[in-house]
Coordinates of C-alpha atoms and ligand atoms in Angstrom, one line a residue:
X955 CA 114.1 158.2 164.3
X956 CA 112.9 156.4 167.1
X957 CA 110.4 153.6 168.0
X958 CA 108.2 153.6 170.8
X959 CA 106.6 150.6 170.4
X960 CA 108.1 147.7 172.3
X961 CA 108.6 143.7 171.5
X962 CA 105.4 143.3 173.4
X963 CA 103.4 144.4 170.4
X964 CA 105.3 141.7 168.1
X965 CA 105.2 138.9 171.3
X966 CA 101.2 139.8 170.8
X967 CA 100.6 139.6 167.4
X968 CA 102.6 136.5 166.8
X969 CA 100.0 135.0 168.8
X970 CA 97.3 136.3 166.4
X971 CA 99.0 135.5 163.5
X972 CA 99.4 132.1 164.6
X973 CA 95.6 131.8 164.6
X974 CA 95.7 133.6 161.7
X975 CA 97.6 131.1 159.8
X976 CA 96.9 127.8 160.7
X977 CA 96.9 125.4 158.3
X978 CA 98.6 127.6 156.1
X979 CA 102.5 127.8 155.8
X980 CA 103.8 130.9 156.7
X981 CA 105.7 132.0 153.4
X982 CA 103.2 130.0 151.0
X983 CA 101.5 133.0 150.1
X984 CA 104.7 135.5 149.2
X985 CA 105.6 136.1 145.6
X986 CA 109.1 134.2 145.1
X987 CA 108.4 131.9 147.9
X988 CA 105.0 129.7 146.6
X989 CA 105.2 126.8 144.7
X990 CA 104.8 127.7 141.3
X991 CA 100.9 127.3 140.5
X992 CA 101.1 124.2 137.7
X993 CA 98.4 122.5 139.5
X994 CA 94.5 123.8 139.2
X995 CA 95.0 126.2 142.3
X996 CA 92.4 126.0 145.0
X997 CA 92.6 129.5 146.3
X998 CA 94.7 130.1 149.4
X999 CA 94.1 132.7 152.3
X1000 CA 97.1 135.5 151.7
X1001 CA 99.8 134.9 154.6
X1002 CA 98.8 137.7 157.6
X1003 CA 102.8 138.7 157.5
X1004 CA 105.7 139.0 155.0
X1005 CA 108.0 136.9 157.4
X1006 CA 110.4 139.8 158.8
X1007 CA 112.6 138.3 160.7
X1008 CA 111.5 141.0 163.6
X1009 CA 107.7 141.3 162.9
X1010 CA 106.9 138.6 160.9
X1011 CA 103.0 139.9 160.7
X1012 CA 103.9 143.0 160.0
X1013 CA 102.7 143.2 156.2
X1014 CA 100.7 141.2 154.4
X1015 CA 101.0 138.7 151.6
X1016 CA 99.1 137.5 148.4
X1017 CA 99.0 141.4 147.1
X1018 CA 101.1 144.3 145.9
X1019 CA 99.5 147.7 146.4
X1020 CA 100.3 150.4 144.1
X1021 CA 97.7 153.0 145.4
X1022 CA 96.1 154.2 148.1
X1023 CA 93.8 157.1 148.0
X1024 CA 93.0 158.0 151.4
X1025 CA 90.1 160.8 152.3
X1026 CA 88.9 161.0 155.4
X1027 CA 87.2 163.6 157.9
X1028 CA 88.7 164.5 161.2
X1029 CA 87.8 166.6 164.0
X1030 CA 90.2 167.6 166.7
X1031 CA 87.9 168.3 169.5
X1032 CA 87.1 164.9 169.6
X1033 CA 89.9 163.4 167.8
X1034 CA 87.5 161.5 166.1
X1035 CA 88.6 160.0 162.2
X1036 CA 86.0 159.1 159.5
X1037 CA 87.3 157.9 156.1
X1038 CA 87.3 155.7 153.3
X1039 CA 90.7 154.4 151.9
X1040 CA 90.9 152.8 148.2
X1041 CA 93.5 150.8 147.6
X1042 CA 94.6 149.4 144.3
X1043 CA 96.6 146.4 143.9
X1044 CA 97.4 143.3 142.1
X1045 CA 97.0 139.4 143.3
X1046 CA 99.8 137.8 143.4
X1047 CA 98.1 134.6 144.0
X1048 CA 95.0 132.9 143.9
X1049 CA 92.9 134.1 147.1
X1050 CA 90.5 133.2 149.1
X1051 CA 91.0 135.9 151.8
X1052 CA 93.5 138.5 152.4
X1053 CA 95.1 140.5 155.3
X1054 CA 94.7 144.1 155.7
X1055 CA 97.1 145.8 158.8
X1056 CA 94.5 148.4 160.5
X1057 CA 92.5 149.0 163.8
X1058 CA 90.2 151.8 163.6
X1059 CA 86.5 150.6 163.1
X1060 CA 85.6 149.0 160.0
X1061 CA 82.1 150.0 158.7
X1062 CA 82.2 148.6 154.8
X1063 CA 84.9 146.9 152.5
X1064 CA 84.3 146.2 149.0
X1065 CA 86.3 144.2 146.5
X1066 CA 85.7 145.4 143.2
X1067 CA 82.8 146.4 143.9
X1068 CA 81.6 143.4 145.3
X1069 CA 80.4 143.7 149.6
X1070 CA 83.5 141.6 151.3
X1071 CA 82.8 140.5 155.1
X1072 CA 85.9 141.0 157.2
X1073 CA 87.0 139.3 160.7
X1074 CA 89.9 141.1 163.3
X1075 CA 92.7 138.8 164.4
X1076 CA 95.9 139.4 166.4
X1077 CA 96.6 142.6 167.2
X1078 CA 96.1 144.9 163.6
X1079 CA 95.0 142.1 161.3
X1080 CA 91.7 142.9 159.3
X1081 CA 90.7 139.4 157.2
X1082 CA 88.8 140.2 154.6
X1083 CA 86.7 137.7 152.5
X1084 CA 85.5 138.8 149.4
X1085 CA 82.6 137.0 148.0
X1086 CA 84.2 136.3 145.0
X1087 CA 87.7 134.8 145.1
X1088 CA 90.5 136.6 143.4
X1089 CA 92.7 135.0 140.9
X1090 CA 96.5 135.9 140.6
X1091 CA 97.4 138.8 138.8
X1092 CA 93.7 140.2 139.1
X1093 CA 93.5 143.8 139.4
X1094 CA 91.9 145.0 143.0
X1095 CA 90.3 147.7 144.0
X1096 CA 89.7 147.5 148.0
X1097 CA 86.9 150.3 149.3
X1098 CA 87.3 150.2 152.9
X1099 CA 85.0 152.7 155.1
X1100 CA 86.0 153.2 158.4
X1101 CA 85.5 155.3 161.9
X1102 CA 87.1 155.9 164.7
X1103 CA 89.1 157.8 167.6
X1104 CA 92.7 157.0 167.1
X1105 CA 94.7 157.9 170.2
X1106 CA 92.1 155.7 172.1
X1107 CA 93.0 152.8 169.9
X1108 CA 95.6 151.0 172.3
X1109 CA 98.0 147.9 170.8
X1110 CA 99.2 146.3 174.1
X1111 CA 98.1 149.9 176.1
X1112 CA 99.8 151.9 172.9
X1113 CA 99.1 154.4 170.3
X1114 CA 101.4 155.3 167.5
X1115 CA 98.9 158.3 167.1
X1116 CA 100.0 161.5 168.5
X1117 CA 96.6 163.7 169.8
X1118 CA 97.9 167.1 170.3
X1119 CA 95.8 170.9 171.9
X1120 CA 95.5 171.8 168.4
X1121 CA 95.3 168.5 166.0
X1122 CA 97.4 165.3 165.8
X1123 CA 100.4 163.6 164.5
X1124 CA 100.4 160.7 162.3
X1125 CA 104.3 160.4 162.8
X1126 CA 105.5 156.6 163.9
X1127 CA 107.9 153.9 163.1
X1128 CA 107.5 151.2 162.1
X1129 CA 104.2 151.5 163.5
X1130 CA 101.8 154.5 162.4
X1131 CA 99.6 153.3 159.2
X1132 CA 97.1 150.9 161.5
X1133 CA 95.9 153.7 163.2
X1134 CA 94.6 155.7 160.1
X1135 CA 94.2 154.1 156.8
X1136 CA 94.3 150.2 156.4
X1137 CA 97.6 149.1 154.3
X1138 CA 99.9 146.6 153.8
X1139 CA 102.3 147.8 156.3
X1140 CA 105.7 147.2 155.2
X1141 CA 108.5 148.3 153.3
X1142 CA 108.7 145.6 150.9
X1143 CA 105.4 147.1 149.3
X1144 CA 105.6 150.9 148.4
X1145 CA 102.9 152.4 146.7
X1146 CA 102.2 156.5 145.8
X1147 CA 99.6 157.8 147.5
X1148 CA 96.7 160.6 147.4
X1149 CA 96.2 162.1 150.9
X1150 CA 92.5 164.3 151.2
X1151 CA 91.5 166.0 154.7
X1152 CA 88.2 167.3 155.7
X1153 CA 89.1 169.9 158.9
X1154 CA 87.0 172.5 160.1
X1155 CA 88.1 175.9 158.2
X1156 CA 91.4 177.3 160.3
X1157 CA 93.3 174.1 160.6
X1158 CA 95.9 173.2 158.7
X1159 CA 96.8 169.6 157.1
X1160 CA 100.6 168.8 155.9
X1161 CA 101.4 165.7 154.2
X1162 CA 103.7 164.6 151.7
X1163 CA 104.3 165.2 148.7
X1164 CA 102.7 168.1 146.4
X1165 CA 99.3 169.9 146.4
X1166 CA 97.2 168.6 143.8
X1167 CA 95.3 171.6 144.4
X1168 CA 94.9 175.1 147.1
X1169 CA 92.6 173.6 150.1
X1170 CA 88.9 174.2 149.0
X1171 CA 86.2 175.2 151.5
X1172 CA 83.8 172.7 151.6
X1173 CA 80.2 173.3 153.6
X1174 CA 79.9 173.6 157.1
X1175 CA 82.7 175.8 157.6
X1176 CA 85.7 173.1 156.8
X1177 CA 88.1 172.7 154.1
X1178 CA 89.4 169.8 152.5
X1179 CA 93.3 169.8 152.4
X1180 CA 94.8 167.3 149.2
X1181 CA 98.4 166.2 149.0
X1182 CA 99.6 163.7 146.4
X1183 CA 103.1 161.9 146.3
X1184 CA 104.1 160.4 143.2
X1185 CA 107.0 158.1 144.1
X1186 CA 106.9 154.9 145.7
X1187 CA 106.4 155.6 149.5
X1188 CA 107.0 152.9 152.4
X1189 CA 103.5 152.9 154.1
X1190 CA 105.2 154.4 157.5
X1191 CA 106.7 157.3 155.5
X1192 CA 103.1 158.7 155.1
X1193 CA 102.2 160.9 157.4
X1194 CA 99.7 163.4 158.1
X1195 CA 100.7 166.6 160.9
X1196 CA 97.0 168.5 161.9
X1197 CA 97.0 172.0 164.0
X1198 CA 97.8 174.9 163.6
X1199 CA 100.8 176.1 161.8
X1200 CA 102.4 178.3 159.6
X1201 CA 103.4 177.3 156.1
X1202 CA 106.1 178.6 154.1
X1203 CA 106.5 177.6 150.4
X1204 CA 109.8 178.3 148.4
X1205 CA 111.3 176.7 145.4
X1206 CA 114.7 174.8 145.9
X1207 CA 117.6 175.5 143.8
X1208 CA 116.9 172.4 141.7
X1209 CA 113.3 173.9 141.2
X1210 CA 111.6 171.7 142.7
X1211 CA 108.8 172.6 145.5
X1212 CA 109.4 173.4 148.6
X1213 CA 107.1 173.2 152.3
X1214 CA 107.7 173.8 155.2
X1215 CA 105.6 174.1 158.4
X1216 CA 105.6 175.3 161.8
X1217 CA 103.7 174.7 164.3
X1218 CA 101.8 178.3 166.2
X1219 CA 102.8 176.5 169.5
X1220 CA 106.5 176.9 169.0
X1221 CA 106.9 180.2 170.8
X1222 CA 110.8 181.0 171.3
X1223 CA 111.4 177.8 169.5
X1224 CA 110.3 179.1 166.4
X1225 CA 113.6 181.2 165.3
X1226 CA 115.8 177.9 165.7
X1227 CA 113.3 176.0 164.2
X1228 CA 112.6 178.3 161.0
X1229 CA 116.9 178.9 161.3
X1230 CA 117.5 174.6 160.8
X1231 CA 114.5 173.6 158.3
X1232 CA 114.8 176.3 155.7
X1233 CA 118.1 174.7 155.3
X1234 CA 116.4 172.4 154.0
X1235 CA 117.0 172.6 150.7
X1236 CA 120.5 173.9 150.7
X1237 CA 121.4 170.6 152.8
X1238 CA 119.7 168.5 150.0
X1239 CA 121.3 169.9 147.2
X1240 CA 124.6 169.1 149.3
X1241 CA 123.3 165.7 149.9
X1242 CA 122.7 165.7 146.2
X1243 CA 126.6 165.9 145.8
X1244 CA 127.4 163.0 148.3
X1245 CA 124.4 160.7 147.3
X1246 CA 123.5 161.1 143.9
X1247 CA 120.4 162.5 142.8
X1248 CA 117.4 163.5 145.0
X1249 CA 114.9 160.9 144.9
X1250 CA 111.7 162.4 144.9
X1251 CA 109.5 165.5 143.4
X1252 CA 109.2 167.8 146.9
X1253 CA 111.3 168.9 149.8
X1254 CA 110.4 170.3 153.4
X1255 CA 110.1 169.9 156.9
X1256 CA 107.8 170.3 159.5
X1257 CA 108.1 171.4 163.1
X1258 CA 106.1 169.7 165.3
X1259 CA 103.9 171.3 168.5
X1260 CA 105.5 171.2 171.6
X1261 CA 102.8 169.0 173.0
X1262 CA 103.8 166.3 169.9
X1263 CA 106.4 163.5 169.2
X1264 CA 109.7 164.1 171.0
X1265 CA 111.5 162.4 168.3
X1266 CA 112.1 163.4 164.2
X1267 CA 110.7 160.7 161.7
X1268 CA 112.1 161.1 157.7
X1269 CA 108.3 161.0 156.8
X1270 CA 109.1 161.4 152.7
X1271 CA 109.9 164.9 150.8
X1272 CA 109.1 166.6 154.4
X1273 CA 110.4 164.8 157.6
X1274 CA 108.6 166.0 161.0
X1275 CA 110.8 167.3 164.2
X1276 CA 110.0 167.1 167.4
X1277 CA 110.1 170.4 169.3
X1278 CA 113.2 168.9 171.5
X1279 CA 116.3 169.7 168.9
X1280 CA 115.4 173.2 169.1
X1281 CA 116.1 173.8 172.7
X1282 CA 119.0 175.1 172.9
X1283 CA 119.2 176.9 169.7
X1284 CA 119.3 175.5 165.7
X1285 CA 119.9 172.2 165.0
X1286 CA 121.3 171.5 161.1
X1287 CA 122.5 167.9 162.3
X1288 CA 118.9 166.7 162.9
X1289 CA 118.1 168.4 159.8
X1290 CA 120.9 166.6 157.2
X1291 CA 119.9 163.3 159.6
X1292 CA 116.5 163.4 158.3
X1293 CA 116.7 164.3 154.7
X1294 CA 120.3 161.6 154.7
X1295 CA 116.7 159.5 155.2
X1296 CA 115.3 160.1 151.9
X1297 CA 118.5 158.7 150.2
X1298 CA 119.2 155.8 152.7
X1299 CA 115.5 154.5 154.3
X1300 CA 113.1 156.2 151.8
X1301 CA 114.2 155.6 148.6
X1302 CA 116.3 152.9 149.4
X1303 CA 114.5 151.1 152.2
X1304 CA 114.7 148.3 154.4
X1305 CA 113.7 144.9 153.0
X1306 CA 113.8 143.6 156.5
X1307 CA 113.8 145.7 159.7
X1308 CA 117.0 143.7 160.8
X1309 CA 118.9 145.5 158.2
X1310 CA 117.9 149.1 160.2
X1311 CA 121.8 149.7 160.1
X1312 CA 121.0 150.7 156.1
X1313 CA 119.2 153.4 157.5
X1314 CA 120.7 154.8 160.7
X1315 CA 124.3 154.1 160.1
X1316 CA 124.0 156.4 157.4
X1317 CA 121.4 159.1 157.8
X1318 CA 124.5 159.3 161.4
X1319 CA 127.8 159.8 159.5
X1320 CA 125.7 161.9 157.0
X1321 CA 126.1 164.4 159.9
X1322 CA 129.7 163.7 160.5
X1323 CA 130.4 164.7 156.6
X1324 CA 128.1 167.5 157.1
X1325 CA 130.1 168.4 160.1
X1326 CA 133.2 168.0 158.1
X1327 CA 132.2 170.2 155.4
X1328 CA 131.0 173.4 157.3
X1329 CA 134.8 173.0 159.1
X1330 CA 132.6 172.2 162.8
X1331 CA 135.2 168.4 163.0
X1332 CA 136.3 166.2 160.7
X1333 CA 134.9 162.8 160.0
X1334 CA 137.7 161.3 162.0
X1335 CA 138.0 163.5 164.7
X1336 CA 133.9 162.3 165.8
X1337 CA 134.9 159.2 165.1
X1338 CA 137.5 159.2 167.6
X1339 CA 135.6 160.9 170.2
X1340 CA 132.3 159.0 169.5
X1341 CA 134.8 155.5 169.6
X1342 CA 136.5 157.6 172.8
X1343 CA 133.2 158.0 174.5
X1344 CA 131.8 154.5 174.8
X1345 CA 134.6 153.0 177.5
X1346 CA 135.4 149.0 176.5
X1347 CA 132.8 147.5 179.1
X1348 CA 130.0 149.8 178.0
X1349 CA 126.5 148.1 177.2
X1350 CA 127.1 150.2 174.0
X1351 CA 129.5 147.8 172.6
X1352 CA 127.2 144.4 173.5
X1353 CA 124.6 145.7 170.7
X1354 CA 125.2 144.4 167.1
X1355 CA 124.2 146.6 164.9
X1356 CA 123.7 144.2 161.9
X1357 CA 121.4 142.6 164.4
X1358 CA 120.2 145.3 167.2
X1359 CA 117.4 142.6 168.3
X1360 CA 113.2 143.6 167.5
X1361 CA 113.6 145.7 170.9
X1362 CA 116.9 147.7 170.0
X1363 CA 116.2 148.5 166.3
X1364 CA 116.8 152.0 167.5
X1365 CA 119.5 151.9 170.2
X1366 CA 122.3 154.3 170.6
X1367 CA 124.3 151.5 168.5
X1368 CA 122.7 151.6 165.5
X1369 CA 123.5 155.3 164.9
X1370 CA 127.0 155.6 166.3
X1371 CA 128.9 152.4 165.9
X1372 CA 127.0 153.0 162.8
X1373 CA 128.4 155.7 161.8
X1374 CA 132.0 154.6 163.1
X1375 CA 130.9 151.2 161.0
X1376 CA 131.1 153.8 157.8
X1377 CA 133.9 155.2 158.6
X1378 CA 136.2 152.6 158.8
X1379 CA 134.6 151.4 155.6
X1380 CA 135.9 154.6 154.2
X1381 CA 139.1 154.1 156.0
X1382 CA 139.8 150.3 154.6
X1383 CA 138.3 151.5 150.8
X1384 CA 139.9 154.8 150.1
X1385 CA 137.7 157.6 149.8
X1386 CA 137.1 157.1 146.0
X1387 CA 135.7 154.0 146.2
X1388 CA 133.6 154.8 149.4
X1389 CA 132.2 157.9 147.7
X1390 CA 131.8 156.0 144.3
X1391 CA 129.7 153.4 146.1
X1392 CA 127.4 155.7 148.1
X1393 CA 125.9 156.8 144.8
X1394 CA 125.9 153.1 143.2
X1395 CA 124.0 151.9 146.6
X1396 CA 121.0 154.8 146.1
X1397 CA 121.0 154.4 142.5
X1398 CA 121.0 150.4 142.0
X1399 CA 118.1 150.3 144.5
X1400 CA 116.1 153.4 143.7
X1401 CA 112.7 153.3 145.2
X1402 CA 113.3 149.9 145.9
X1403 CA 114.4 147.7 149.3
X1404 CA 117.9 146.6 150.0
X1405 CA 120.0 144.5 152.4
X1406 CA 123.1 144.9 154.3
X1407 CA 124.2 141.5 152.3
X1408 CA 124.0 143.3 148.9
X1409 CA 125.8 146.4 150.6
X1410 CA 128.6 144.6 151.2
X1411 CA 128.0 142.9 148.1
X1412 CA 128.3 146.1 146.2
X1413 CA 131.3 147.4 148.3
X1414 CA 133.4 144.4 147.6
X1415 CA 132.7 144.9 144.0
X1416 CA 133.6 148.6 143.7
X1417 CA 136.7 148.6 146.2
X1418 CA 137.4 145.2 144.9
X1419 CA 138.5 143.7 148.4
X1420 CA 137.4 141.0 150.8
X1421 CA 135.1 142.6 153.2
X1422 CA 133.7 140.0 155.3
X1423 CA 136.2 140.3 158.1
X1424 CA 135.2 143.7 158.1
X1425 CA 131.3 143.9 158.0
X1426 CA 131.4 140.5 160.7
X1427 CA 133.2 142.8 163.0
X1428 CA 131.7 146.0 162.8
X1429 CA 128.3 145.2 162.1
X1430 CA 127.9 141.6 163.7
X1431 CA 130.2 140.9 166.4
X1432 CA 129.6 141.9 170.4
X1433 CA 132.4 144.4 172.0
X1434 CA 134.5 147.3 170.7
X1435 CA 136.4 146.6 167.6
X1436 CA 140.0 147.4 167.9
X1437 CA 141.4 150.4 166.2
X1438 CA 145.1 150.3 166.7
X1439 CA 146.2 151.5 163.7
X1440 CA 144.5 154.7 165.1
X1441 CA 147.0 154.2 168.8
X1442 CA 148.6 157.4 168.0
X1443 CA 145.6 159.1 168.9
X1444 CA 144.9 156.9 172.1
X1445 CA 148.1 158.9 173.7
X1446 CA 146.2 161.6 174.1
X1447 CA 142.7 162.4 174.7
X1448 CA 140.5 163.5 171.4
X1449 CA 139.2 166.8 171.4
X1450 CA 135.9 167.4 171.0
X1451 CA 134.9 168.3 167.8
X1452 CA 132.7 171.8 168.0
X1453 CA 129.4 169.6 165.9
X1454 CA 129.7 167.1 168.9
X1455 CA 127.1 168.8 171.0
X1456 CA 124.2 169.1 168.5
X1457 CA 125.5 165.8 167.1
X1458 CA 125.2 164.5 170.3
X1459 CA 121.7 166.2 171.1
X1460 CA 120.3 165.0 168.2
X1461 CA 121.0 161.6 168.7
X1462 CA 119.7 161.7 172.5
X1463 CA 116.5 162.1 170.9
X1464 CA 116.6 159.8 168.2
X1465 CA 117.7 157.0 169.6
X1466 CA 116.5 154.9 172.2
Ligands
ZN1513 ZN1 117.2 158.3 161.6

């Protein structure tokens, strides 16, 4: 996936949180990182970031959410969003105040029941102040009302909302909760989530997860569209897509539900779109067979308007594509790519955005082993050309993925010396070991966060070597690695494996 927002946003809301937090030091508030309260605690304001080392206000601290129940009333003429969110969580310290990421307008918020005044700061901090002050381990229940038109809600000129002819796309990462419900936006703090619609009757709404229930018609000539996920979701893994499309529902092999979408606007691209997502669920039960099992109760995919994102986002059970990898005919790669995601981003997800590698190193060489099992090139053979393509002196080879930078989190790096990163992994480990610890990595961290420290950590201990050498050079040290023990295949040019192209397509428009 790619992100469109640049470091400007983060320059910008540093400066906010800065105001935000004075007085206060900046990890005080996270669980693990206060003092432990032996003291009588005079409540503290929760810290307005969870100190990534990339956005460190992106999040929020002093609270766990573990539900959000989001209904809300949109209109695509105007592209205007009503909605109340309620979010349930847990204090994790005493509070005086606490950090909400949104922008859209803020009518009402109620803690417990009890009217709360709120203040904006920075750039998608809402400070809310309830009238009462919370106590650590209290159970919350935030009511926020809110209004507003989304794609004219700028960060820094920006909108991670997509307005499309027909509807919208809530589709972004990392940003893409502030401009619809208000959340604590970032991975560290998953939470399930109930998604309800009000459109007027004709549109569709896709989401994640299951229906709860068939859309009901609801007066004035709308319905009300409900989807429910179950598992713990990453805040920018929710995601709504509003138009007009046509749904297809199936049941996968492993019986679970599946749905898929496409948008009415696809035209000619519709055949390669419908001939790449109802894959879907034979790539996931493949997946299954690398991975371990599937993490979650749905599968899917939607296709996106040609007027939409230009990108693919794993938005979970049911990533959204971009009209783009259709082009020039199916595209499975983008397709394994995404739903790689659920395994490696979703399920498993970042506990800092510096550790992006977790997620696009291996959602990329989950294509080269899909390639490698339809017989379209072997693992080696795209590594080999991929390593082949990128001459020594390319800018390519300056990027770290293990450290891409807060602007780069999505470069052309990240994915393919990525994947090559993998691949020599596999190459130094044996292929038991590397295919023993793909499963141990998605199971020991199952809906959970991880780090590239406790990757290595768990490859060491499966393969029982030293990798430090290894992981410094592939994942943390500028220039191209060498590969002689590959210098029989320097003699002569590598072929091009026949997945290259859609390999290569895909990641034009994934990367950035
Ligand atoms: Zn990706």
């Amino acid at each position: 996936m790619r992100r469109v927002l640049r470091a400007a946003i983060a320059a910008v809301t540093l400066t906010g949180a800065g105001t935000v937090a004075a007085g206060t030091p900046a990890h005080a508030a996270l669980p693990g990182w206060g003092r432990p309260t032996v003291t009588a605690a005079v409540p503290q304001p929760g810290a307005p970031g969870l100190g990534d080392t990339y956005f460190p206000d992106y999040g929020n601290g002093g609270y766990d959410v573990e539900h959000y129940d989001v209904r809300l009333r949109y209109d695509p003429d105007t592209d205007r969003l009503t909605g109340t969110t309620t979010i349930l969580a847990r204090a994790t310290q005493d509070l005086s105040r606490f950090n909400l990421d949104f922008l859209l307008e803020v009518e009402s918020v109620r803690v417990n029941g009890w009217a709360a005044t709120t203040s904006t700061e920075g750039a998608h901090e809402l400070v809310v102040t309830p009238s009462r002050t919370i106590t650590r381990g209290q159970q919350l229940t935030i009511v926020v009302r809110y209004a507003g038109v989304p794609s004219e809600t700028l960060v820094d000129g920006y909108t991670g909302w997509t307005r499309t002819d027909d509807g919208a796309l809530a589709v972004n990462e990392p940003e893409s909760a502030w401009w619809w419900f208000p959340s604590n936006d970032h991975p560290l703090d998953k939470a399930t989530f109930d998604v309800s619609v009000s459109v007027p009757t004709g549109v569709e709404v896709i989401s994640n997860g299951v229906q709860p229930r068939p859309p009901l018609a609801e007066a004035g000539n709308r319905t009300r569209w409900s989807w429910r996920t179950t598992s713990p979701t990453a805040t920018y893994l929710a995601f709504m897509a509003i138009g007009q499309y046509d749904i297809v529902t199936d049941t996968a092999p492993n019986g679970q539900p599946v749905v898929n979408a496409y948008s009415t606007s696809l035209g000619e691209l519709a055949p390669a779109a419908r001939a790449s997502i109802e894959r879907t669920a034979e790539i996931v039960e493949w997946e299954s067979t690398v991975f371990g099992p599937y993490p979650f109760e749905a599968q899917g995919g939607v296709a996106g308007p040609v007027d939409g994102i230009t990108f693919a986002l794993e938005t979970q059970t049911r990533p959204v594509y971009g009209p783009g990898f259709w082009r020039r005919g199916s595209n499975t790669s983008v397709v394994v790519h995404e739903n790689a995601h659920q395994w490696f981003g979703d399920s498993v997800s970042v506990a800092r955005w510096q550790d992006i590698w977790l997620n696009e190193g291996f959602a990329s060489y989950a294509e080269w082993l899909w390639s490698e099992e339809q017989g379209e090139g072997t693992a080696q053979e795209l590594f080999d050309f991929t390593y082949a393509s990128y001459p020594e002196d390319s800018p390519f080879w300056q990027v770290r993925p293990g450290d891409p930078g807060p602007t780069r989190v999505f470069d052309d790096a990240v994915y393919d010396r990525g994947a090559m990163t993998l691949h020599q992994l596999r190459l130094a480990v044996g292929d038991d070991a590397f295919f023993a610890i793909l499963p141990a990595w998605t199971a020991a961290h199952r809906h959970g966060n991880g780090t590239i420290a406790e990757f290595q950590a768990l490859a060491e201990q499966i393969s029982g070597l030293d990798l430090d050498d290894f992981f410094t050079t592939w994942l943390f040290t500028a220039g191209r690695p060498d590969v002689s023990g590959s210098a029989a295949r320097k003699a002569a040019p590598p072929v091009e494996p026949k997945s290259w192209a859609k390999i290569r397509e895909a990641h034009r428009l994934l990367a950035h």
